[in-house]
Structure formats: C-alpha cells, structure tokens
Amino acid sequence: MAKASAANSGPGGKTGVRIVVCGEKGTGKSSLIVTAAADTFPANVPPVLPPTRLPEDFYPDRVPITIIDTPSSVEDRGKLGEELRRADAVVLTYACDRPETLDELSTFWLPELRRLEVKVPVIVVGCKLDLRDENQQVSLEQVMMPIMQQFREIETCIECSALKQIQVKCFNSPLQPSEIVGVKRVVQEKLREGVNERGLTLAGFLFLHALFIEKGRLETTWTVLRKFGYNNDIKLADELIPYSAFKRAPDQSVELTNEAIDFLKGIFELFDADDDNSLRPIEVEDLFSTAPECPWDEAPYKDAAEKTALGGLSLDGFLSEWALMTLLDPARSVENLIYIGYPGDPSSAIRVTRKRRIDRKKQQAERNVFQCFVFGPKKAGKSVLLNSFLGRPFSDNYTPTTDERYAVNVVDQPGGTKKTVVLREIPEEAVAKLLSNKDSLAACDIAVFVHDSSDESSWKRATELLVEVASYGEDTGFEVPCLIVAAKDDLDSFAMAIQDSTRVFTFLVMVLYK
C-alpha cells in the first residue's frame, strides 16, 4: 500500500489530511486501520503500523488521507505527542468488550489531548463490537452523552467491528418500519407539528437534524448534506453544475427553458403566502432560505426589476430577475434553481440561443431575452430611461452612474406573446474599456444612444459615441442596430437637432449596410 506524508497535495492543490489513531493497548487500532484501507480483516498485524495511505477514491473529495497508527506504551508517549500535534483529526479508540478502556477516555486520553493543546476534531470509535457481552447491551448514546458533554471537542462517536465489518449507523440501508415509527415518535413528542399523516414535515426534518447536532451526531447531518451534493462550505459541489450545457459563442446567450419557467411560476405561487400576486421581501427571503444567500441582494441584480408599491416583485418582475441572472451568470442561475428544489436534470433548465449574426441574416430572432446597450454622455437621461422602464417616478435629484447598471422587464408583444428586455447602462467613461474587448458588442441586440434634446453639446457627444460604437461593430464583425433617443423632450430643442439627426442616420445606413 502506498504511503503518504502531510506534504502531499490532492486535486485543486488541497493538502493531504493526517488522521492519528490512538487509544489503550489492545483496543483494535491497527485492525481498524487495515480493515478501513484494505476492506479485509487482517489475520496478523504488527503492534504499530507504518503510515497508511487510503485509496484515492476513498472519499468523493479525493483528498489524500494518511492514517497514523500510534504506540500505547508509556515510554513512547513523547512520539505520540508529536504525532498528535501534527494531526488534522484524531480517532480515539476503546474496546466494546473492555469497559475499563472506555473509562480511560475521560480519565486519561481526552485530558491528555487538552494538555497537548490538540485542537482538531476528535472521533471516538468503539472497536470489537462483535465481542461485547450480549447480556450487557447498552445504548451508545447513553454511554457517550456524559463524556461528550464534558469534552465538546468530540465530533462524533461510532461503534464497529473490524472482523464483522459492521457499524452502528442509519445510512446505506433503508430504515426498518419499527425504526421509522421510533423516529416519528421522538419528533412528535417534542414537536407536534413535526409529523403528519405522510411522515416528517419540513419543521420535523429540521428539528430532527437539530437534535442530531445537539447530541453530537454531526456525521448524520453531514451524510445527508453530502448525499445531496453539498461540499464542506455547504455549497453545491462543482460537478453538480452542468457547465458544458451553456458553452456558447460570444454572440450566443443563455435563457431559461419553458420547463424551468413553469417551475418558477409554481414556486412564485407557493411562496406568495398572502396571495397578493407579488413576493414581498420577506417572502423572497423565505424562498431562498435553502440557498447560502439571496442571489439578488447585490449588484447587478439589486433593484434591477420592477417593484410593487410595497417593494415586492410581481410575477413578471420575479421572472425578469431570473432571466437577467441566467443571461449574465448561467452557472449561478442553475445553482440557485437546484437550491430551491428544481426537480429535473439541471441542464434541462437552460438553453443556448442561436447566434445573433444568423438571426440578423434571417431577420428573425428565436430569442426571448434581448439585451440593449444604453450609451450617452453624462446628464443625457440614461438613468431616467432605465427608471422609466421599471415604472419608477422621475426625480430631480441627479446622481451620476459610475458603474454599469441593469434594468430588466417583460414587454408585451402583439398577439399576446411576451419578451424580456434587458437595458444595460454604460457610463460615458466606461465606453473605452468596453470597446477594448473585441467581443464586447457580441451580446448586444440593439444599441441605444441617449442625448439631452435641449443641449447641443450632449447631441454632439452622443453622435460621436454612436459613430465610435457602430464603426467598432463593423470592424469586429458584430454590427448592431442603433437607435437614437432624444431625452428631456419637455425642454426646448436646439434648432439643428432634427437636421443633424437625419445626417447621422444616413451615415449609419452607409456604415452598416455598405
């Protein structure tokens, strides 16, 4: 068997884990290690094993794990202390057929770990379960609870037999009917609403795991979390996100499928507790309670969709937020769909659209989400345009936009169809950086250039930006339709505005279609 040291690293640069096994002489330390590594009980084992490397696929994380056996003699206590100080975790053994070895845990071994200032998780393992006297059967919880209350560093406790390869556990085999009845009874005694005619309710399920944690059975909760794909940070493991499903060319985008949209409509109705056809902030928070955080609390999603008078999201606003997240960060969108219980294959929730250049040649788009880049000089009215798109009232207070900002809403089409439009405001000073990327206009369906219709300098700067963007689109092969928007129409327009706009439009036709 291969040997390893703590210096070894696993995939992604993770450092290997050292597990030190210690305990009274004859408690089964070496047999436990060999059986764990080789899946076979050894006929003969030396008093102390050399460092033992577990197979690479022993755990899903594939982190190199080295198990260190230790001597139990008094004269070797110095060496034992050195190994314990280097440990990432400690397995402390006792023999189920020798009660005195269990007593030694609290009278010597656990105090010794504290004296050595070993501050790593401790797992207590009762070995030789097959040798315990049948007339002296006791509950593991009864035995260990007083010790675990005294020594909080104990992570969990198990009893096992290396010879019979049995372990006291609840998983990898279905619960027996009597066990299910017992679990339900425990929950119902403490939390009446935790059980109904179908089994455990959500409240009951959460209570049960709170009970596991309180009693030191953390491995039970971690087993459930890992079963559903969560990693050590209680986030979904990368392998659950179908990254290959949204590989795309620069002028392609990612959208939710009808299947995913139907699921989200059902989720909206489920969490609209007061049936007011909107999700209040507390209802949105409840919806994402199974995710690490609400994904819309920060830019670019915060305040990107239309809100009700009470700050809630209508169904269109709710779906708009999902459309924007899927457009900008499809991996995060799929991840959050899984968090809130999407039932199907995650890759069935999203689709990659046809290339925009093909749509333009065919003069027909199959896309449901369109992205509009909004350009213009300072104080032209770009932010007001975005606010108006979200149904927000006009304000005289001027706050310059320093970072890109998004506004997304659903637009009704003739015939009853709906499309989602995303407005992306580009601050004037950010245009140069945007156009430094040759693919920057690939994601743009239409470019809008806003100018203050009462300010001649605003008009001139808007036309300069228009020419710059249109020319860049031609040079990179990602030409975009352009639209001029005259803002502040309630103010007096300067005399040459209409004539100049005609000249710019003619120039654009020559540039884009020559």
PDB file of C-alpha atoms in Angstrom, residues 259-272 287 315 318-319:
ATOM      1  CA  GLU A 259     -39.776  23.810 -18.243  1.00  0.00           C
ATOM      2  CA  ALA A 260     -37.775  26.000 -15.879  1.00  0.00           C
ATOM      3  CA  ILE A 261     -40.153  28.954 -16.285  1.00  0.00           C
ATOM      4  CA  ASP A 262     -43.147  26.753 -15.445  1.00  0.00           C
ATOM      5  CA  PHE A 263     -41.310  25.542 -12.342  1.00  0.00           C
ATOM      6  CA  LEU A 264     -40.588  29.138 -11.283  1.00  0.00           C
ATOM      7  CA  LYS A 265     -44.223  30.117 -11.770  1.00  0.00           C
ATOM      8  CA  GLY A 266     -45.172  27.308  -9.393  1.00  0.00           C
ATOM      9  CA  ILE A 267     -42.545  28.457  -6.889  1.00  0.00           C
ATOM     10  CA  PHE A 268     -43.892  32.013  -7.107  1.00  0.00           C
ATOM     11  CA  GLU A 269     -47.416  30.835  -6.253  1.00  0.00           C
ATOM     12  CA  LEU A 270     -46.112  28.600  -3.469  1.00  0.00           C
ATOM     13  CA  PHE A 271     -44.262  31.410  -1.686  1.00  0.00           C
ATOM     14  CA  ASP A 272     -46.875  34.102  -2.292  1.00  0.00           C
ATOM     15  CA  LEU A 287     -37.894  31.336  -0.970  1.00  0.00           C
ATOM     16  CA  LEU A 315     -44.552  37.512 -11.368  1.00  0.00           C
ATOM     17  CA  PHE A 318     -39.653  37.698 -10.452  1.00  0.00           C
ATOM     18  CA  LEU A 319     -39.137  36.044 -13.845  1.00  0.00           C
TER      19      LEU A 319
END
